CSV table of C-alpha atoms in Angstrom, one decimal:
chain,number,residue,atom,x,y,z
E,1,UNK,CA,102.5,71.8,107.9
E,2,UNK,CA,98.8,71.8,108.8
E,3,UNK,CA,99.5,71.7,112.5
E,4,UNK,CA,102.1,74.5,112.2
E,5,UNK,CA,99.6,76.8,110.4
E,6,UNK,CA,97.0,76.0,113.0
E,7,UNK,CA,99.4,76.9,115.8
E,8,UNK,CA,100.4,80.2,114.1
E,9,UNK,CA,96.7,81.1,113.6
E,10,UNK,CA,95.9,80.4,117.3
E,11,UNK,CA,99.0,82.4,118.4
E,12,UNK,CA,97.6,85.4,116.4
E,13,UNK,CA,94.8,85.8,119.0
E,14,UNK,CA,96.9,86.5,122.1
E,15,UNK,CA,99.4,88.5,120.0
E,16,UNK,CA,96.7,90.9,118.6
E,17,UNK,CA,95.0,91.1,122.0
E,18,UNK,CA,98.4,92.0,123.6
E,19,UNK,CA,99.1,94.7,121.0
E,20,UNK,CA,95.6,96.2,121.5
E,21,UNK,CA,95.9,96.0,125.3
E,22,UNK,CA,99.2,97.7,125.5
E,23,UNK,CA,98.0,100.5,123.1
E,24,UNK,CA,94.8,100.9,125.0
E,25,UNK,CA,96.7,101.2,128.3
E,26,UNK,CA,99.0,103.8,126.9
E,27,UNK,CA,96.1,105.8,125.5
E,28,UNK,CA,94.6,106.0,129.1
E,29,UNK,CA,97.5,108.1,130.2
E,30,UNK,CA,97.7,110.3,127.0
E,31,UNK,CA,96.5,113.9,127.7
E,32,UNK,CA,94.0,115.7,125.4
E,33,UNK,CA,91.5,113.0,124.8
E,34,UNK,CA,88.3,113.5,122.7
E,35,UNK,CA,86.3,114.9,125.6
E,36,UNK,CA,89.0,117.4,126.5
E,37,UNK,CA,89.3,118.5,122.9
E,38,UNK,CA,85.6,119.1,122.5
E,39,UNK,CA,85.6,121.0,125.8
E,40,UNK,CA,88.5,123.1,124.6
E,41,UNK,CA,86.7,123.9,121.4
E,42,UNK,CA,83.5,124.8,123.2
E,43,UNK,CA,85.3,127.1,125.7
E,44,UNK,CA,87.4,128.7,123.0
E,45,UNK,CA,90.7,127.3,124.2
E,46,UNK,CA,91.5,125.2,121.2
E,47,UNK,CA,91.5,125.4,117.4
E,48,UNK,CA,88.8,123.6,115.6
E,49,UNK,CA,90.0,120.1,114.7
E,50,UNK,CA,88.2,120.4,111.4
E,51,UNK,CA,90.1,123.5,110.5
E,52,UNK,CA,93.4,122.1,111.9
E,53,UNK,CA,93.3,118.8,110.2
E,54,UNK,CA,91.2,118.9,107.1
E,55,UNK,CA,90.7,122.5,106.3
E,56,UNK,CA,87.0,122.4,107.2
E,57,UNK,CA,86.2,119.6,104.8
E,58,UNK,CA,85.1,117.0,107.3
E,59,UNK,CA,81.7,116.9,109.1
E,60,UNK,CA,81.7,117.2,112.9
E,61,UNK,CA,80.5,114.0,114.5
E,62,UNK,CA,77.5,113.3,116.6
E,63,UNK,CA,79.1,114.2,119.9
E,64,UNK,CA,80.0,117.8,118.9
E,65,UNK,CA,76.8,118.3,117.0
E,66,UNK,CA,74.5,117.0,119.8
E,67,UNK,CA,76.2,118.9,122.6
E,68,UNK,CA,78.2,121.7,121.0
E,69,UNK,CA,75.4,123.4,119.1
E,70,UNK,CA,73.0,123.4,122.0
E,71,UNK,CA,75.2,124.8,124.8
E,72,UNK,CA,78.3,126.4,123.2
E,73,UNK,CA,76.8,129.9,123.5
E,74,UNK,CA,75.9,129.1,127.2
E,75,UNK,CA,79.3,128.0,128.3
E,76,UNK,CA,81.7,129.7,125.9
E,77,UNK,CA,83.9,132.0,127.8
E,78,UNK,CA,82.9,130.6,131.2
E,79,UNK,CA,85.4,129.4,133.8
E,80,UNK,CA,84.2,125.8,133.4
E,81,UNK,CA,81.4,123.7,132.1
E,82,UNK,CA,78.5,122.2,133.9
E,83,UNK,CA,79.6,118.8,135.5
E,84,UNK,CA,76.4,117.3,134.3
E,85,UNK,CA,77.2,118.2,130.7
E,86,UNK,CA,80.7,116.8,131.1
E,87,UNK,CA,79.2,113.5,132.3
E,88,UNK,CA,76.9,113.4,129.3
E,89,UNK,CA,79.8,114.1,127.0
E,90,UNK,CA,81.8,111.3,128.6
E,91,UNK,CA,78.8,109.0,128.2
E,92,UNK,CA,78.6,110.0,124.5
E,93,UNK,CA,82.2,108.9,123.9
E,94,UNK,CA,81.8,105.9,126.2
E,95,UNK,CA,84.2,107.1,128.9
E,96,UNK,CA,81.6,106.6,131.6
E,97,UNK,CA,82.5,103.0,131.8
E,98,UNK,CA,85.6,101.5,133.5
E,99,UNK,CA,88.7,101.0,131.2
E,100,UNK,CA,88.6,97.2,131.4
E,101,UNK,CA,84.9,97.1,130.4
E,102,UNK,CA,85.6,99.5,127.5
E,103,UNK,CA,88.5,97.4,126.3
E,104,UNK,CA,86.5,94.1,126.5
E,105,UNK,CA,83.6,95.7,124.7
E,106,UNK,CA,86.0,97.0,122.0
E,107,UNK,CA,87.6,93.6,121.5
E,108,UNK,CA,84.3,91.9,121.3
E,109,UNK,CA,83.2,94.3,118.6
E,110,UNK,CA,86.5,94.0,116.7
E,111,UNK,CA,86.3,90.2,116.7
E,112,UNK,CA,83.1,90.6,114.7
E,113,UNK,CA,84.7,93.3,112.6
E,114,UNK,CA,82.4,95.9,114.0
E,115,UNK,CA,84.6,99.0,114.3
E,116,UNK,CA,81.9,101.5,115.2
E,117,UNK,CA,81.7,105.1,114.0
E,118,UNK,CA,84.3,107.8,114.0
E,119,UNK,CA,84.0,110.3,116.8
E,120,UNK,CA,84.3,113.3,114.6
E,121,UNK,CA,83.2,112.2,111.2
E,122,UNK,CA,79.6,111.1,110.4
E,123,UNK,CA,80.7,107.8,108.9
E,124,UNK,CA,81.6,104.3,110.1
E,125,UNK,CA,85.2,103.5,110.6
E,126,UNK,CA,85.1,100.6,108.2
E,127,UNK,CA,83.6,102.8,105.5
E,128,UNK,CA,86.3,105.4,106.2
E,129,UNK,CA,89.1,102.9,105.9
E,130,UNK,CA,87.6,101.5,102.7
E,131,UNK,CA,87.4,105.0,101.3
E,132,UNK,CA,91.1,105.7,101.9
E,133,UNK,CA,92.3,102.2,100.9
E,134,UNK,CA,92.6,102.7,97.1
E,135,UNK,CA,95.4,105.2,97.5
E,136,UNK,CA,97.4,103.0,99.9
E,137,UNK,CA,96.8,99.9,97.8
E,138,UNK,CA,97.9,101.7,94.7
E,139,UNK,CA,101.1,103.0,96.3
E,140,UNK,CA,101.9,99.8,98.2
E,141,UNK,CA,101.3,97.3,95.4
E,142,UNK,CA,103.4,99.2,92.8
E,143,UNK,CA,106.2,100.0,95.3
E,144,UNK,CA,106.6,96.4,96.2
E,145,UNK,CA,106.5,95.2,92.6
E,146,UNK,CA,108.9,97.8,91.4
E,147,UNK,CA,111.4,97.3,94.2
E,148,UNK,CA,111.4,93.5,93.9
E,149,UNK,CA,111.3,93.3,90.1
E,150,UNK,CA,114.1,95.8,89.7
E,151,UNK,CA,116.2,95.2,92.8
E,152,UNK,CA,116.5,91.4,92.8
E,153,UNK,CA,117.9,91.1,89.2
E,154,UNK,CA,120.1,94.1,89.8
E,155,UNK,CA,121.4,92.7,93.1
E,156,UNK,CA,122.2,89.4,91.4
E,157,UNK,CA,124.0,91.2,88.6
E,158,UNK,CA,126.0,93.2,91.1
E,159,UNK,CA,126.9,90.1,93.1
E,160,UNK,CA,128.1,88.2,90.0
E,161,UNK,CA,130.2,91.2,88.9
E,162,UNK,CA,131.4,92.2,92.3
E,163,UNK,CA,134.1,94.8,92.1
E,164,UNK,CA,133.6,95.6,88.5
E,165,UNK,CA,133.0,99.1,87.1
E,166,UNK,CA,129.3,98.3,86.8
E,167,UNK,CA,129.1,97.3,90.5
E,168,UNK,CA,131.0,100.4,91.7
E,169,UNK,CA,128.9,102.9,89.7
E,170,UNK,CA,125.6,101.3,90.5
E,171,UNK,CA,126.6,101.2,94.2
E,172,UNK,CA,127.3,104.9,94.2
E,173,UNK,CA,123.9,105.6,92.7
E,174,UNK,CA,122.2,103.3,95.1
E,175,UNK,CA,123.8,104.9,98.2
E,176,UNK,CA,122.8,108.3,97.0
E,177,UNK,CA,119.2,107.1,96.4
E,178,UNK,CA,119.1,105.6,99.9
E,179,UNK,CA,120.6,108.7,101.6
E,180,UNK,CA,118.1,111.2,100.1
E,181,UNK,CA,114.8,111.3,102.0
E,182,UNK,CA,111.7,110.3,99.9
E,183,UNK,CA,109.9,113.5,100.8
E,184,UNK,CA,112.8,115.6,99.5
E,185,UNK,CA,112.8,113.7,96.3
E,186,UNK,CA,109.0,114.3,96.0
E,187,UNK,CA,109.6,118.1,96.4
E,188,UNK,CA,112.3,118.0,93.8
E,189,UNK,CA,110.0,116.2,91.4
E,190,UNK,CA,107.3,118.7,91.9
E,191,UNK,CA,109.6,121.6,91.3
E,192,UNK,CA,111.0,119.9,88.1
E,193,UNK,CA,108.0,118.2,86.6
E,194,UNK,CA,104.7,119.2,88.3
E,195,UNK,CA,104.3,123.0,87.7
E,196,UNK,CA,107.1,124.1,89.9
E,197,UNK,CA,109.9,126.2,88.3
E,198,UNK,CA,110.4,124.2,85.2
E,199,UNK,CA,107.9,121.8,83.6
E,200,UNK,CA,104.2,121.1,84.2
E,201,UNK,CA,103.9,117.5,83.0
E,202,UNK,CA,102.3,115.7,85.9
E,203,UNK,CA,99.3,116.3,88.1
E,204,UNK,CA,99.5,117.0,91.8
E,205,UNK,CA,96.2,115.7,93.2
E,206,UNK,CA,94.4,112.4,93.4
E,207,UNK,CA,94.7,109.1,91.6
E,208,UNK,CA,92.7,110.1,88.6
E,209,UNK,CA,91.6,113.1,86.6
E,210,UNK,CA,88.2,114.7,86.8
E,211,UNK,CA,87.1,113.2,83.4
E,212,UNK,CA,88.4,109.7,84.3
E,213,UNK,CA,84.9,108.1,83.8
E,214,UNK,CA,84.8,109.5,80.2
E,215,UNK,CA,88.1,108.0,79.2
E,216,UNK,CA,88.6,104.8,77.2
E,217,UNK,CA,90.2,101.7,79.0
E,218,UNK,CA,93.6,102.6,77.7
E,219,UNK,CA,93.1,106.2,78.6
E,220,UNK,CA,92.1,105.3,82.1
E,221,UNK,CA,95.3,103.1,82.5
E,222,UNK,CA,97.5,105.9,81.2
E,223,UNK,CA,95.7,108.5,83.4
E,224,UNK,CA,96.1,106.3,86.5
E,225,UNK,CA,99.8,105.8,86.1
E,226,UNK,CA,100.2,109.5,85.1
E,227,UNK,CA,99.0,110.4,88.5
E,228,UNK,CA,101.1,107.8,90.3
E,229,UNK,CA,104.4,108.3,88.5
E,230,UNK,CA,105.9,111.0,90.7
E,231,UNK,CA,104.7,109.6,94.1
E,232,UNK,CA,106.0,106.1,93.2
E,233,UNK,CA,109.4,107.4,92.2
E,234,UNK,CA,109.7,109.4,95.5
E,235,UNK,CA,108.6,106.4,97.6
E,236,UNK,CA,110.4,103.6,95.9
E,237,UNK,CA,114.0,104.9,95.8
E,238,UNK,CA,114.8,103.9,99.4
E,239,UNK,CA,113.1,100.5,99.1
E,240,UNK,CA,114.8,100.0,95.8
E,241,UNK,CA,118.2,100.7,97.3
E,242,UNK,CA,117.7,98.6,100.4
E,243,UNK,CA,116.5,95.5,98.5
E,244,UNK,CA,119.2,95.7,95.9
E,245,UNK,CA,122.0,95.9,98.5
E,246,UNK,CA,120.4,93.1,100.6
E,247,UNK,CA,120.1,90.9,97.5
E,248,UNK,CA,123.7,91.5,96.5
E,249,UNK,CA,125.2,90.8,99.9
E,250,UNK,CA,123.1,87.7,100.3
E,251,UNK,CA,124.2,86.3,97.0
E,252,UNK,CA,127.8,87.1,97.6
E,253,UNK,CA,127.7,85.3,100.9
E,254,UNK,CA,126.2,82.2,99.3
E,255,UNK,CA,128.6,82.3,96.3
E,256,UNK,CA,131.6,82.0,98.6
E,257,UNK,CA,130.3,78.9,100.3
E,258,UNK,CA,131.8,75.4,99.8
E,259,UNK,CA,128.8,73.9,98.1
E,260,UNK,CA,129.1,76.4,95.2
E,261,UNK,CA,132.7,75.3,94.7
E,262,UNK,CA,131.6,71.7,94.7
E,263,UNK,CA,128.8,72.4,92.2
E,264,UNK,CA,131.3,74.1,89.9
E,265,UNK,CA,133.7,71.2,90.2
E,266,UNK,CA,130.9,68.8,89.1
E,267,UNK,CA,130.8,70.7,85.8
E,268,UNK,CA,127.7,72.8,86.3
E,269,UNK,CA,127.5,76.0,84.4
E,270,UNK,CA,127.5,79.4,86.2
E,271,UNK,CA,123.8,79.8,85.4
E,272,UNK,CA,123.0,76.4,86.8
E,273,UNK,CA,125.0,77.1,90.0
E,274,UNK,CA,123.4,80.5,90.4
E,275,UNK,CA,119.8,79.8,89.8
E,276,UNK,CA,119.5,76.1,90.9
E,277,UNK,CA,121.6,76.3,94.1
E,278,UNK,CA,122.5,79.9,95.2
E,279,UNK,CA,119.2,81.5,94.4
E,280,UNK,CA,117.2,79.3,96.7
E,281,UNK,CA,119.4,79.9,99.7
E,282,UNK,CA,120.1,83.6,99.0
E,283,UNK,CA,116.4,84.5,98.6
E,284,UNK,CA,115.5,83.3,102.2
E,285,UNK,CA,116.7,86.6,103.7
E,286,UNK,CA,114.8,88.6,101.1
E,287,UNK,CA,111.6,86.7,101.9
E,288,UNK,CA,112.3,87.2,105.6
E,289,UNK,CA,112.1,91.0,105.1
E,290,UNK,CA,108.9,90.9,103.0
E,291,UNK,CA,106.4,91.3,105.9
E,292,UNK,CA,108.1,94.4,107.1
E,293,UNK,CA,108.4,95.8,103.6
E,294,UNK,CA,104.7,95.0,102.9
E,295,UNK,CA,103.4,96.7,106.0
E,296,UNK,CA,105.7,99.7,105.5
E,297,UNK,CA,104.8,100.1,101.9
E,298,UNK,CA,101.1,100.0,102.5
E,299,UNK,CA,100.6,101.8,105.7
E,300,UNK,CA,103.6,103.5,107.4
E,301,UNK,CA,105.8,104.9,104.7
E,302,UNK,CA,103.6,107.2,102.7
E,303,UNK,CA,102.4,109.9,105.1
E,304,UNK,CA,104.7,112.6,103.8
E,305,UNK,CA,104.3,111.6,100.2
E,306,UNK,CA,100.5,111.5,100.5
E,307,UNK,CA,100.7,115.0,102.0
E,308,UNK,CA,103.0,116.4,99.4
E,309,UNK,CA,101.1,115.0,96.5
E,310,UNK,CA,97.6,115.6,98.0
E,311,UNK,CA,96.8,111.9,98.1
E,312,UNK,CA,94.2,110.9,100.8
E,313,UNK,CA,95.3,107.5,101.9
E,314,UNK,CA,95.6,105.5,105.1
E,315,UNK,CA,98.8,107.3,106.1
E,316,UNK,CA,97.1,110.6,106.4
E,317,UNK,CA,94.0,109.0,107.9
E,318,UNK,CA,96.0,107.4,110.7
E,319,UNK,CA,98.0,110.6,111.5
E,320,UNK,CA,95.0,112.8,111.5
E,321,UNK,CA,93.1,110.4,113.8
E,322,UNK,CA,96.0,110.3,116.3
E,323,UNK,CA,96.2,114.1,116.4
E,324,UNK,CA,92.4,114.4,116.8
E,325,UNK,CA,92.2,111.5,119.3
E,326,UNK,CA,89.7,109.8,117.1
E,327,UNK,CA,90.1,106.5,119.0
E,328,UNK,CA,87.7,104.3,117.0
E,329,UNK,CA,89.8,105.0,113.9
E,330,UNK,CA,93.1,104.7,115.7
E,331,UNK,CA,92.3,101.3,117.3
E,332,UNK,CA,90.6,100.0,114.2
E,333,UNK,CA,93.5,100.7,111.9
E,334,UNK,CA,95.9,99.3,114.5
E,335,UNK,CA,93.8,96.1,114.8
E,336,UNK,CA,93.6,95.7,111.0
E,337,UNK,CA,97.3,96.4,110.4
E,338,UNK,CA,98.5,94.1,113.2
E,339,UNK,CA,96.3,91.3,111.9
E,340,UNK,CA,97.5,91.8,108.3
E,341,UNK,CA,101.1,91.8,109.5
E,342,UNK,CA,100.7,88.5,111.3
E,343,UNK,CA,99.0,87.0,108.3
E,344,UNK,CA,101.7,88.2,105.9
E,345,UNK,CA,104.3,86.8,108.3
E,346,UNK,CA,102.6,83.4,108.1
E,347,UNK,CA,102.5,83.6,104.3
E,348,UNK,CA,106.3,84.4,104.3
E,349,UNK,CA,107.0,81.2,106.3
E,350,UNK,CA,105.0,79.2,103.8
E,351,UNK,CA,107.0,80.8,101.0
E,352,UNK,CA,110.1,79.7,102.8
E,353,UNK,CA,109.1,76.1,102.4
E,354,UNK,CA,108.3,76.6,98.8
E,355,UNK,CA,111.7,78.2,98.0
E,356,UNK,CA,113.6,75.7,100.2
E,357,UNK,CA,111.8,72.4,100.8
E,358,UNK,CA,114.5,71.5,103.4
E,359,UNK,CA,112.9,73.9,105.9
E,360,UNK,CA,110.4,72.1,108.0
E,361,UNK,CA,108.5,74.3,110.5
E,362,UNK,CA,106.7,71.2,111.9
E,363,UNK,CA,109.9,70.1,113.7
E,364,UNK,CA,110.4,73.5,115.3
E,365,UNK,CA,108.8,75.1,118.2
E,366,UNK,CA,106.7,78.2,117.5
E,367,UNK,CA,108.3,81.1,119.3
């Protein structure tokens, strides 16, 4: 197993480099880069990114401060800007170097976890990500825990009682939960329970209340989950439905196999057959889906929910950075997420061997 882990770790290097290289190449052909956006703002041809993205709450970065304030009055309304100024602006953003050199410099910095500074915010990229991380961690951890803790036992129960009234009714509810988009559920919850048309029981902004520091330990715990209750319900329904149906189908498939019949013929109880034999094999497909569920829960599935419930997490940060062409933030988050996805995939493989010791990755080629 040691050599397998080493091979997987070594394979992460070309994989991450490949992901970054493809993304970097695509970005080169994307119109409206940071230089173009600053020029558009200076010449009055574009909306302020600060107003468009964050309602004026963010601080304009060094490029716009250094150049915009000094020459905006000189060039605003003109047919074009001084080519010398444009060259200085390109140098400010690092676009005066060839693409290959910029990519190599970026990767060298990222290997050392030096992600630089945001183009349009006066803060380092790493500090910005750390600032947004609590929201995404809170949503991601609890979504995963809720979906797996509830879905796996429910899926097993549905598999054991396949075709019963319990199975039919719960399947109907699960299909409805899967079909309704999470953002629509979030809006419905706001209307019903967060000061919409009916009750005003839950808050709509942030992870904690303004007086959080003054609360007791139990008060802080209650306040924290009070703020998370509605976003978690809205986010977890689809994941809950998917994992439940996947668990049920996996267990049904295993229950119908010959080794289960043999185990029953040997006199084993249903509980022994289910949890000593079926469980180990049926859980492999659930484990296989964990890396995707992990990445989705933490980073890719919460943009609309964060927006609806005014939570400032990584989902909104990534979206705003793409819209603003804040490349240091875009590439840094892509690098971190890709690396985390590969690490979680390796962990899933190790869990495979723990659930089913018959699996031996040492005898298989890494592909």
